[in-house]
mmCIF file of C-alpha atoms in Angstrom:
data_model
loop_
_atom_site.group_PDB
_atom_site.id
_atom_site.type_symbol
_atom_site.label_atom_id
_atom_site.label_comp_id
_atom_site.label_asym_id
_atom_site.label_seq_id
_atom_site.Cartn_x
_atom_site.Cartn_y
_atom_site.Cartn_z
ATOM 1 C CA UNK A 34 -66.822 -48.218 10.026
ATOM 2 C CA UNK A 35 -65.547 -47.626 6.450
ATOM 3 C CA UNK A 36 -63.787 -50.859 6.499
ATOM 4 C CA UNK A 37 -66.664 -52.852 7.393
ATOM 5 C CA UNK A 38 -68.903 -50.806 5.072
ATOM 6 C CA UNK A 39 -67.155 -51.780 1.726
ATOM 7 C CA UNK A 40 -66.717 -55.457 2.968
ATOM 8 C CA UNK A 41 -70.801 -55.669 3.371
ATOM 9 C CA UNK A 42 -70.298 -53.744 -0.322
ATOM 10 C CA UNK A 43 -68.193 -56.335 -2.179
ATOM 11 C CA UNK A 44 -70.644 -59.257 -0.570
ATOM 12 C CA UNK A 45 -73.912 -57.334 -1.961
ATOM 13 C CA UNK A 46 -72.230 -57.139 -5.317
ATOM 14 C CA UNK A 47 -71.215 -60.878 -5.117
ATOM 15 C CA UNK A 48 -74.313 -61.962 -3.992
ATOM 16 C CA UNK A 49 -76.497 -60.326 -6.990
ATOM 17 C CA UNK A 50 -75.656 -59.926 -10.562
ATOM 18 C CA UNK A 51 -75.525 -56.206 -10.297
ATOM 19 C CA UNK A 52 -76.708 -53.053 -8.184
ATOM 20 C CA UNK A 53 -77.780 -49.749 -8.964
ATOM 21 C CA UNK A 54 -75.700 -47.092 -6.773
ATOM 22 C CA UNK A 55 -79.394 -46.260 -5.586
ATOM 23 C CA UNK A 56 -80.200 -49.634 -4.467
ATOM 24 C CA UNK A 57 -76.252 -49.737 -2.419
ATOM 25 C CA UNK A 58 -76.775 -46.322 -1.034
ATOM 26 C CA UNK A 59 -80.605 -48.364 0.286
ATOM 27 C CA UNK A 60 -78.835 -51.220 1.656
ATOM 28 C CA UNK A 61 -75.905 -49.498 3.227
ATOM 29 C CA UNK A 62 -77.551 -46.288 4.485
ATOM 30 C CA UNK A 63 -75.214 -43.980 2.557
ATOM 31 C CA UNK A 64 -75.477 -41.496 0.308
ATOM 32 C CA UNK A 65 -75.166 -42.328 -3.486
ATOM 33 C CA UNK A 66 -72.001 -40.065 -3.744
ATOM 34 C CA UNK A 67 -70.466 -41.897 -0.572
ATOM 35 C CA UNK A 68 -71.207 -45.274 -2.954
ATOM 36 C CA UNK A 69 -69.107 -43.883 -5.761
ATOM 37 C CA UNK A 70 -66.630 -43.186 -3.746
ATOM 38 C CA UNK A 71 -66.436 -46.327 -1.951
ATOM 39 C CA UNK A 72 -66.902 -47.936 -5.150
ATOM 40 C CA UNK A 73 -63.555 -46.420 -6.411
ATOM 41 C CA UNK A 74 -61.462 -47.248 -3.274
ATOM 42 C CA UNK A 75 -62.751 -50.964 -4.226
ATOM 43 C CA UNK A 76 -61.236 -50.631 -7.426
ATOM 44 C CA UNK A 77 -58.102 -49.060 -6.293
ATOM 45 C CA UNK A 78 -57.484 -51.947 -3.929
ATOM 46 C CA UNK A 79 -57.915 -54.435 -6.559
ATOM 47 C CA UNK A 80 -61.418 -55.742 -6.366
ATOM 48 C CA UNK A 81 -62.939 -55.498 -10.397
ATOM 49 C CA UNK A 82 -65.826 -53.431 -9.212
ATOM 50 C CA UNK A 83 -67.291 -52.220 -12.412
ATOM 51 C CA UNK A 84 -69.485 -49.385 -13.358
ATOM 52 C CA UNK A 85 -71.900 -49.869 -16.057
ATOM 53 C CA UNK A 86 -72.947 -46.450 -17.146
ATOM 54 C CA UNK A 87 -76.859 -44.927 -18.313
ATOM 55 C CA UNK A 88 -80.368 -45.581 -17.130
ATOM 56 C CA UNK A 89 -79.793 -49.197 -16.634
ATOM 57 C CA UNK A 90 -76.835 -49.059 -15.502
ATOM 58 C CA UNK A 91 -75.012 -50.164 -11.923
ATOM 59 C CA UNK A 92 -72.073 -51.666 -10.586
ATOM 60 C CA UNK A 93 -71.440 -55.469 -10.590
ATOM 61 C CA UNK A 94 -68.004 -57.534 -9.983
ATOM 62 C CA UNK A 95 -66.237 -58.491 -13.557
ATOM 63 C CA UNK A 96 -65.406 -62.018 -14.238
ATOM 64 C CA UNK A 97 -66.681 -64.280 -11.620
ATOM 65 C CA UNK A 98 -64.606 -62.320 -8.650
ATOM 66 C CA UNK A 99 -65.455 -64.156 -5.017
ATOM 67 C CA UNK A 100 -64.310 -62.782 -1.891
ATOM 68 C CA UNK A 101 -63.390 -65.333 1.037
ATOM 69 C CA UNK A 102 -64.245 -62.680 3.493
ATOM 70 C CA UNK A 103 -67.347 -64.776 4.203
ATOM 71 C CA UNK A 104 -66.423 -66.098 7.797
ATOM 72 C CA UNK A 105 -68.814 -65.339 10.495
ATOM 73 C CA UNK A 106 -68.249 -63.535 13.823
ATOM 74 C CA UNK A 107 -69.896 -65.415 16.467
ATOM 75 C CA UNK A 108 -72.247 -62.596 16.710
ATOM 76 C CA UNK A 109 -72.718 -62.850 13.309
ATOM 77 C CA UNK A 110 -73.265 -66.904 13.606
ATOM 78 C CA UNK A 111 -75.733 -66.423 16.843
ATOM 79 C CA UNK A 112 -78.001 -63.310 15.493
ATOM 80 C CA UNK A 113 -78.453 -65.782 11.596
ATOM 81 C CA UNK A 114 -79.965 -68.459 14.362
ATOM 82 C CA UNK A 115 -82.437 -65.554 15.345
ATOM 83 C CA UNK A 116 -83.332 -64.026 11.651
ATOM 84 C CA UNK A 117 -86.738 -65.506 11.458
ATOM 85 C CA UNK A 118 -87.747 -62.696 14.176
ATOM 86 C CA UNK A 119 -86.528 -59.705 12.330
ATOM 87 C CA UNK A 120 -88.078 -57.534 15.362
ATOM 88 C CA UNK A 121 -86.910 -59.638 18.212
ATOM 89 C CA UNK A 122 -83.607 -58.972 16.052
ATOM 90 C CA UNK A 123 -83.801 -54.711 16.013
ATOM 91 C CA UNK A 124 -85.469 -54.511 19.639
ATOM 92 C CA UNK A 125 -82.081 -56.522 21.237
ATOM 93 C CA UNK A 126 -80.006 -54.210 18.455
ATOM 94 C CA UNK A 127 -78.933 -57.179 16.369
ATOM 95 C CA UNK A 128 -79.988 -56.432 13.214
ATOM 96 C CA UNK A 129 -77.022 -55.262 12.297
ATOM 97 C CA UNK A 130 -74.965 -58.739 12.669
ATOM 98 C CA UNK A 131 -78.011 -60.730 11.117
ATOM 99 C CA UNK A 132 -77.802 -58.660 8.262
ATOM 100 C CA UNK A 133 -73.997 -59.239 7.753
ATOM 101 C CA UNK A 134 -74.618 -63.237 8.257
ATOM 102 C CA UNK A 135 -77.495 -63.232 5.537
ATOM 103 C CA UNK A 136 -74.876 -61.459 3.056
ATOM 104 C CA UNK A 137 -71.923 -63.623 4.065
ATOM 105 C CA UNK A 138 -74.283 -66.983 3.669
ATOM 106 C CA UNK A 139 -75.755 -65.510 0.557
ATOM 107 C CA UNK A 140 -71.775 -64.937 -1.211
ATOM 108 C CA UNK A 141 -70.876 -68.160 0.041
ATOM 109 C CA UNK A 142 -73.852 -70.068 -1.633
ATOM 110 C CA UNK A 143 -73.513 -71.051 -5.651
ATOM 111 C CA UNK A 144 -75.288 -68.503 -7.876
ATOM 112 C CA UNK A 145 -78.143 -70.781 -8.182
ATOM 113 C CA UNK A 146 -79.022 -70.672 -4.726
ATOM 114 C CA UNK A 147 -78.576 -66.804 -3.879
ATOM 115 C CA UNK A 148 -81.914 -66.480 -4.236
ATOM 116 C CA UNK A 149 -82.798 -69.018 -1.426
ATOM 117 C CA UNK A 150 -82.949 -66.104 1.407
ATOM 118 C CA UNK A 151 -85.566 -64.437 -0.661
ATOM 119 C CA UNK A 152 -87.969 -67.596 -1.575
ATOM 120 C CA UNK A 153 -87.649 -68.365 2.329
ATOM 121 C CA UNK A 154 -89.158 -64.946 2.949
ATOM 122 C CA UNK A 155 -91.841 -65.369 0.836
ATOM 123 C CA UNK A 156 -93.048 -68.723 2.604
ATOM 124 C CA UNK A 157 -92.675 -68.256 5.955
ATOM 125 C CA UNK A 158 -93.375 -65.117 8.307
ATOM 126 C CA UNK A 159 -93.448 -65.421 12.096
ATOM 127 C CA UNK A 160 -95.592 -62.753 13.401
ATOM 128 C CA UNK A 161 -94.937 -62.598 17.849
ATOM 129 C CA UNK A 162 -97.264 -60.410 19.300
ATOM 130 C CA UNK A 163 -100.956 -61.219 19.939
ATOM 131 C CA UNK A 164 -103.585 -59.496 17.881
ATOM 132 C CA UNK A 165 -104.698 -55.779 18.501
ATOM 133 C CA UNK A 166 -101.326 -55.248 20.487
ATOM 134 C CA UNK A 167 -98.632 -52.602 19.617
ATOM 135 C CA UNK A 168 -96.166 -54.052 21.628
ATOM 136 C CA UNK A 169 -93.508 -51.406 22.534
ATOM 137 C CA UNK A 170 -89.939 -52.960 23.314
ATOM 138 C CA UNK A 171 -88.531 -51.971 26.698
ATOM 139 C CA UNK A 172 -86.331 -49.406 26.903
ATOM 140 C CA UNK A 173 -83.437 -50.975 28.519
ATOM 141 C CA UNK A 174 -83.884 -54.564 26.279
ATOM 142 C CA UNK A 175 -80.762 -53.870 24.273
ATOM 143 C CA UNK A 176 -78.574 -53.366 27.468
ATOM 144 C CA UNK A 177 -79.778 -56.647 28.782
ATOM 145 C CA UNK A 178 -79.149 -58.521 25.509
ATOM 146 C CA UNK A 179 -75.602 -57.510 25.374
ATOM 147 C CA UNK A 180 -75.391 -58.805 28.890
ATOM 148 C CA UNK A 181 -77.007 -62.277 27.845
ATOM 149 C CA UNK A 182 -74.814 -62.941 25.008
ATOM 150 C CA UNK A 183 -71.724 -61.985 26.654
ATOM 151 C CA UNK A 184 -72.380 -64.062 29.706
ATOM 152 C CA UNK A 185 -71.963 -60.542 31.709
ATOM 153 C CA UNK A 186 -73.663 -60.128 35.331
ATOM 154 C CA UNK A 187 -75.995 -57.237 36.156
ATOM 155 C CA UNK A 188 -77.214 -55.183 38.516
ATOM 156 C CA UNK A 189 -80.705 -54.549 37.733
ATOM 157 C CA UNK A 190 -83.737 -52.094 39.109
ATOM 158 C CA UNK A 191 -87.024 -54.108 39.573
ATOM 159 C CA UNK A 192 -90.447 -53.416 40.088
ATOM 160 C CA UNK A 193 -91.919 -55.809 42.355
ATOM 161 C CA UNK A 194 -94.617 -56.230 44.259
ATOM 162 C CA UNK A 195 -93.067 -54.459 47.105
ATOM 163 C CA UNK A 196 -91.948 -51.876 45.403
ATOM 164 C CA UNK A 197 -88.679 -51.243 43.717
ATOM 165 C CA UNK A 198 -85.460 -53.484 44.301
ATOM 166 C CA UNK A 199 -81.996 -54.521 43.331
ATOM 167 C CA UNK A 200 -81.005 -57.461 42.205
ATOM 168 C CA UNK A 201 -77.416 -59.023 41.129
ATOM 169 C CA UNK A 202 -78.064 -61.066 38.595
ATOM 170 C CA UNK A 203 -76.615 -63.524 36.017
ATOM 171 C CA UNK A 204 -79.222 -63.446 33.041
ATOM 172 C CA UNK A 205 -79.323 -66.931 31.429
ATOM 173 C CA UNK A 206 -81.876 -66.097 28.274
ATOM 174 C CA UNK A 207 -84.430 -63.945 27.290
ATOM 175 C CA UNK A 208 -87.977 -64.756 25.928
ATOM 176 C CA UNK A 209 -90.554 -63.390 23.617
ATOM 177 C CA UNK A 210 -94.490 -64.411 24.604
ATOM 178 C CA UNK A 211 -96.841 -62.813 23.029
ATOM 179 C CA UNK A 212 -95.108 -59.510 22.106
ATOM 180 C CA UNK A 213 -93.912 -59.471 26.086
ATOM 181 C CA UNK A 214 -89.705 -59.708 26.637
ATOM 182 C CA UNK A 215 -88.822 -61.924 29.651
ATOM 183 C CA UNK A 216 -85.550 -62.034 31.354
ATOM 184 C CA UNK A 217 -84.247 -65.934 32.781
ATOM 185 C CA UNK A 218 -81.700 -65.150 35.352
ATOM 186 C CA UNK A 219 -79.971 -66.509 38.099
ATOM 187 C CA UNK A 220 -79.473 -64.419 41.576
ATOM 188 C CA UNK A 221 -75.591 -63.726 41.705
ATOM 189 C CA UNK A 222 -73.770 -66.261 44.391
ATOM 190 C CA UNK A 223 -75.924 -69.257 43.619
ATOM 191 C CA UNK A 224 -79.158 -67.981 44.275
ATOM 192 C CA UNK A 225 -82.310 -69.807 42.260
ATOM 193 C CA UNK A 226 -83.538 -68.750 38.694
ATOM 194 C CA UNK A 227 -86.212 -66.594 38.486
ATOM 195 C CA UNK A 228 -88.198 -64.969 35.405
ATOM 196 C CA UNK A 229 -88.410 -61.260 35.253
ATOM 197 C CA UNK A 230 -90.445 -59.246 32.746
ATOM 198 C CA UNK A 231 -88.203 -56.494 31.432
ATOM 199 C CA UNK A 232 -90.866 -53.767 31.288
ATOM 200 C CA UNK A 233 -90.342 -53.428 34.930
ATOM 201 C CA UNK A 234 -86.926 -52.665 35.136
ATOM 202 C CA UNK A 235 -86.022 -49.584 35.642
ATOM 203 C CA UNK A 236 -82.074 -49.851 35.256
ATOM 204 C CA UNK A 237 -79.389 -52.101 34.296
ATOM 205 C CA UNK A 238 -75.846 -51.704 35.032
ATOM 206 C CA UNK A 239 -73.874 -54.541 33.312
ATOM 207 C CA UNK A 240 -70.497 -55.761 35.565
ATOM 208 C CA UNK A 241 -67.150 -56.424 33.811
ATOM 209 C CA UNK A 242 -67.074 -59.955 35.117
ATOM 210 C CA UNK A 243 -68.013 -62.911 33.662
ATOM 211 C CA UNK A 244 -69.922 -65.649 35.500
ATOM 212 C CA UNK A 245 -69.941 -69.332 34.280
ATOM 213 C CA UNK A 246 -73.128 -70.559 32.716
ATOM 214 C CA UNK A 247 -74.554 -73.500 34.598
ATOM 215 C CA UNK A 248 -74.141 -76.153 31.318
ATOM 216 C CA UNK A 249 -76.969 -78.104 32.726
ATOM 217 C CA UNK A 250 -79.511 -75.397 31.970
ATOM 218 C CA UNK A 251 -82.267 -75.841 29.173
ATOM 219 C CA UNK A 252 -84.018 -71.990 28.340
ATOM 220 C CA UNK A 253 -86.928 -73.989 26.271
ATOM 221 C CA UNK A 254 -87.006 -76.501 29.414
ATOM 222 C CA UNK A 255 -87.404 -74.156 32.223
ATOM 223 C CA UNK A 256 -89.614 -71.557 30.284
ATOM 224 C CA UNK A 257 -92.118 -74.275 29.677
ATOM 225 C CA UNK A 258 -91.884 -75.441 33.570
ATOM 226 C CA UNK A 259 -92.371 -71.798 34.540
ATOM 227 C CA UNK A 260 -95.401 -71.159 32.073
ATOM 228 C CA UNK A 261 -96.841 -73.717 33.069
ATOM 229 C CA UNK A 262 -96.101 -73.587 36.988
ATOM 230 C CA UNK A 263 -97.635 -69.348 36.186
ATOM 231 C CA UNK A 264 -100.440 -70.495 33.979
ATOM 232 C CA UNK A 265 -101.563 -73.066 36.963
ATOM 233 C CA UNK A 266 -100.351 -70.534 40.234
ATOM 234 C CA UNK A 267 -103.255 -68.091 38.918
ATOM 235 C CA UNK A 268 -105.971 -70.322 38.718
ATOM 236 C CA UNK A 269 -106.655 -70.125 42.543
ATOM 237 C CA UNK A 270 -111.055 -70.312 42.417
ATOM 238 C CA UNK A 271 -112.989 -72.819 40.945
ATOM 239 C CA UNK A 272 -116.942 -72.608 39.654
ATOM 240 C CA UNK A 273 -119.412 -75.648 38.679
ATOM 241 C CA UNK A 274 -120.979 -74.872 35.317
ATOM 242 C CA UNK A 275 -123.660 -77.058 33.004
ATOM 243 C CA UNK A 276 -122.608 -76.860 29.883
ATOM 244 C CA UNK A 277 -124.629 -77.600 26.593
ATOM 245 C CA UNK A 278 -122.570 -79.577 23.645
ATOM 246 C CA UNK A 279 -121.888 -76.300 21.683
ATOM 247 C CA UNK A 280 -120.793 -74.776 25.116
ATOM 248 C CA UNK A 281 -118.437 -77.592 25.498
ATOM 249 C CA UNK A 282 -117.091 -76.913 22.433
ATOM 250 C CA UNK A 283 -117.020 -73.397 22.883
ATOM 251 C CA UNK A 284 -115.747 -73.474 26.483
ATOM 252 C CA UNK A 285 -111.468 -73.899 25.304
ATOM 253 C CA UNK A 286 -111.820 -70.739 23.169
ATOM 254 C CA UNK A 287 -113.636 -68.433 26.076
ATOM 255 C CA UNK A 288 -110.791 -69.764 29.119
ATOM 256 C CA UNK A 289 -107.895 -70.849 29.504
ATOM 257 C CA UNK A 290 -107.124 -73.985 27.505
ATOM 258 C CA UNK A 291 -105.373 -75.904 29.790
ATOM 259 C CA UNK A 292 -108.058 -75.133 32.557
ATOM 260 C CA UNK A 293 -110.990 -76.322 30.414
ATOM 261 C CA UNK A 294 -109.290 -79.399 28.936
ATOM 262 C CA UNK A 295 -108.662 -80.455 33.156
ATOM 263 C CA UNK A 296 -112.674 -79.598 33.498
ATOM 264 C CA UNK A 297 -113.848 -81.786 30.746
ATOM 265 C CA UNK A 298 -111.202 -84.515 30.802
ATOM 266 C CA UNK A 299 -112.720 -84.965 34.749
ATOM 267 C CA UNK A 300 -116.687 -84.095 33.913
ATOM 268 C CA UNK A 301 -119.212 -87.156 34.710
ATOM 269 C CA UNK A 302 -121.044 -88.184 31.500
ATOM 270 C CA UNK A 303 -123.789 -86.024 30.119
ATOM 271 C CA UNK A 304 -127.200 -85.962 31.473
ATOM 272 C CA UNK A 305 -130.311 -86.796 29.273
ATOM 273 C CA UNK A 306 -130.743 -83.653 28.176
ATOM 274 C CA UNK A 307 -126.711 -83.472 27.239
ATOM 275 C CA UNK A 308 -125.882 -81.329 29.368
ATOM 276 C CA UNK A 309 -122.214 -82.089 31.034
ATOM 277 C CA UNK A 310 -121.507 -80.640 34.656
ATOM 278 C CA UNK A 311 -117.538 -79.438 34.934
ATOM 279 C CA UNK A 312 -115.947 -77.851 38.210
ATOM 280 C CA UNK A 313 -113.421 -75.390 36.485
ATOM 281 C CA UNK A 314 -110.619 -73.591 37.462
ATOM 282 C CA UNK A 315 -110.462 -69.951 37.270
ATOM 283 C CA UNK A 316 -108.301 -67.066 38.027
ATOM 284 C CA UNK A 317 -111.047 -65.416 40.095
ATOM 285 C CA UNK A 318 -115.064 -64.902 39.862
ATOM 286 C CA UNK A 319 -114.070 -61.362 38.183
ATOM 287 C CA UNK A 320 -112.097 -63.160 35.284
ATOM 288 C CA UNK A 321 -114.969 -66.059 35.154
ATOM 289 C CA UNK A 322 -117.691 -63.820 34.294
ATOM 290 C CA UNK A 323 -115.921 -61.953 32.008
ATOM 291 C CA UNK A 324 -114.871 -65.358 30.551
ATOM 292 C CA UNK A 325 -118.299 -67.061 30.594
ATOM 293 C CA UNK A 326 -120.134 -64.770 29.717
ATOM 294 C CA UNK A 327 -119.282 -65.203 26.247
ATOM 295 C CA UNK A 328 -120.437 -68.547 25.936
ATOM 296 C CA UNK A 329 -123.953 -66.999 26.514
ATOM 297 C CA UNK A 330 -127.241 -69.316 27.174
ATOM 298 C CA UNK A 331 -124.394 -72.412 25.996
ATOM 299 C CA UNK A 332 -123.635 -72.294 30.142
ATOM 300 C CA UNK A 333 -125.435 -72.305 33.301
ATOM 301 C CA UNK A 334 -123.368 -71.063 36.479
ATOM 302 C CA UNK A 335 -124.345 -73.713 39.457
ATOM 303 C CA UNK A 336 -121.836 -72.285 41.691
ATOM 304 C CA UNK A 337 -120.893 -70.102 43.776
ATOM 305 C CA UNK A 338 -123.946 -68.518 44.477
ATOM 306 C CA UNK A 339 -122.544 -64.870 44.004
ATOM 307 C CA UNK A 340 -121.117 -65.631 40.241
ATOM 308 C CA UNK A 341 -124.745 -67.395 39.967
ATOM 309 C CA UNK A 342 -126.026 -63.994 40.757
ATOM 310 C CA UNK A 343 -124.282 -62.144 38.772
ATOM 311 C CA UNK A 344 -125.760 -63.847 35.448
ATOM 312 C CA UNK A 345 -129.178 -64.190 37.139
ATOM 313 C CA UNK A 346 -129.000 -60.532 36.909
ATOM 314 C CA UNK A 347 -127.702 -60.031 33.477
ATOM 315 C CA UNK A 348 -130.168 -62.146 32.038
ATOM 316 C CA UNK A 349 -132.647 -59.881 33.717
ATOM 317 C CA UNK A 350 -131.090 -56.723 31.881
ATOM 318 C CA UNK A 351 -130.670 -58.762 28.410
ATOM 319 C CA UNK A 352 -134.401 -59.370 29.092
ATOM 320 C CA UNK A 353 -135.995 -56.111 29.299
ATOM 321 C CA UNK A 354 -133.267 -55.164 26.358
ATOM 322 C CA UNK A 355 -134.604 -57.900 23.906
ATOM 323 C CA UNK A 356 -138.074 -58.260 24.882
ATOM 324 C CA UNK A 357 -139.492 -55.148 23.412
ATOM 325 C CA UNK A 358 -139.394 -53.881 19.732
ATOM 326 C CA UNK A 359 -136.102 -52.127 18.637
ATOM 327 C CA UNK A 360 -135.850 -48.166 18.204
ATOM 328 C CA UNK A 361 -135.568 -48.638 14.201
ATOM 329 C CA UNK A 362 -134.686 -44.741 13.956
ATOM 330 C CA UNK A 363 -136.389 -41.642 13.453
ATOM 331 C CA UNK A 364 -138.123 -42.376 10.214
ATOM 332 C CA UNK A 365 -140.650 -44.476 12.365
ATOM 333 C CA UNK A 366 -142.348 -43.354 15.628
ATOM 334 C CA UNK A 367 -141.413 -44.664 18.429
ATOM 335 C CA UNK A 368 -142.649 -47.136 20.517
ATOM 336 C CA UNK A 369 -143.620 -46.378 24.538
ATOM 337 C CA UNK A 370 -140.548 -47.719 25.477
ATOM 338 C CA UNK A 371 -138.591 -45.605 23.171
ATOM 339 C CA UNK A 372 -139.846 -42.383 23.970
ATOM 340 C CA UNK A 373 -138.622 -39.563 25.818
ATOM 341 C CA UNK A 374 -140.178 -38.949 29.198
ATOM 342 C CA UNK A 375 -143.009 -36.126 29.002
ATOM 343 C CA UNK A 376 -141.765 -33.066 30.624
ATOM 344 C CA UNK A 377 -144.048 -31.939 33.564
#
């Protein structure tokens, strides 16, 4: 641990002009006592660390000293690959190696571009999860992400639909949609890949044999057949709507995109009025309420009858709501349809 400590010291100190023992003891997670002391074993090993002393003082490498202890580990290598999603990075527990890549990259760059990791961060941010999410990262993630990078099988814990089963498994890649970790394995002995959300297992056991990765596999290529194959297996009803222009417009941002661009890529013309008839596909008549019923008076439900219903009657309720005077407060008196029953 030591060892490894002052190596990710002496590339700090190459990589900047110089470092307060503050801002070490911050980077390496040490106290400022353990930095003087490593900082002295440094010296006493021959690398010119030198302490400047007073309030603007710190310690910075004399006379243009380079270390060539700037190879990466192939953890290293794979985790610098992953550093634009610093929280994919500490959920898998690799922030670790990405940190020791950025420092190794940033001593082996000149001192003109050591600033380059920096400016980077500055102009680009990838934020996963979806909005008003707190995504918390499965317990067991770490476990399965040493498995995936060390091409390890596993027996894993799942909860299906069934209930709970076991499952050999070679795990090809993992995934992050939307603040949700997938698994892409293969059953053990040749059986098919299948995707597996890693909330729902319940334990992992990692094997101490290696199975051979199939070199024909794509991650990016099968996660996009398997979205896609998911996004279209759930659509299973279908409603006809009339839709007015701003409804069509409307109508990608209140269902599912792909869904609504089948819909209107297949809809007849538009009436005289210009209104546009669309059969679309929906999870269920549950989800297409929910879902249409933000487009307000911009759609008309033609079928089926029971989803036509269903909006008959809220418009009934959004009638008696809006077709009386508001209760303004108590400052005015209320209305007859604001006020409280007489008791009897």
């Amino acid at each position: 641990m030591r060892a490894a400590r002052l190596i990710r010291m002496v590339l700090l100190l190459q990589s900047r002009p110089s470092m307060t023992a503050a801002e070490l003891a911050r980077e390496l997670e040490v106290s400022e006592r353990t930095v003087t002391r490593d900082a002295q074993a440094l010296s006493e090993a021959g690398v010119p660390v030198y302490a400047d002393r007073g309030r603007a003082g710190g310690y910075r490498l004399v006379g243009g000293y380079r270390t060539r202890l700037t190879g990466l580990a192939r953890s290293e290598a794979e985790a610098l690959f992953l550093s634009g999603v610093p929280a994919a990075l500490r959920e898998m527990g690799l922030a670790d190696a990405a940190s020791a890549a950025r420092l190794k990259v940033s001593a082996a760059l000149l001192p003109s571009l050591q600033d380059a990791s920096r400016t980077a961060a500055q102009r680009f941010h990838l934020d996963a999860p979806s909005w008003f999410q707190e995504p918390e990262p499965p317990e067991l993630l770490p476990a399965v992400a040493e498995a995936v990078w060390g091409d390890r099988r596993i027996t894993a814990r799942y909860r299906g639909r069934e209930g709970e089963v076991a499952r050999e498994l070679e795990p090809y890649g993992l995934v992050l949609k939307a603040g949700v970790w997938y698994l892409c394995a293969r059953v053990t002995d040749g059986g098919s890949f299948r995707v597996y959300r890693l909330d729902r297992f319940t334990a992992v056991t990692a094997a101490g044999e290696r199975f051979a990765r199939a070199e024909e596999f794509d991650l990016p290529g099968f996660w996009a057949e398997r979205a896609g194959q998911f996004a279209r297996s759930i659509l299973r009803a279908e409603v006809r709507v009339r839709l007015s222009p701003e409804g069509v417009r409307r109508l990608p941002y209140a269902v599912d995109p792909p869904a609504a661009r089948e819909a209107l890529e297949s809809a007849g013309e538009p009436d005289e009025a210009g209104l546009v008839t669309v059969d679309l596909p929906v999870e269920s008549e549950e989800v297409a309420h929910t879902q249409l019923t933000a487009l307000g008076p911009e759609v008309e439900v033609l079928a089926p009858q029971g989803l036509r219903a269903r909006f008959a009657a809220d418009a009934l309720r959004l009638a008696g709501l809006y077709g009386r005077p508001a209760c303004t407060g108590h400052n005015n008196p209320p209305h007859s349809a604001c006020a409280p029953p007489l008791q009897g």
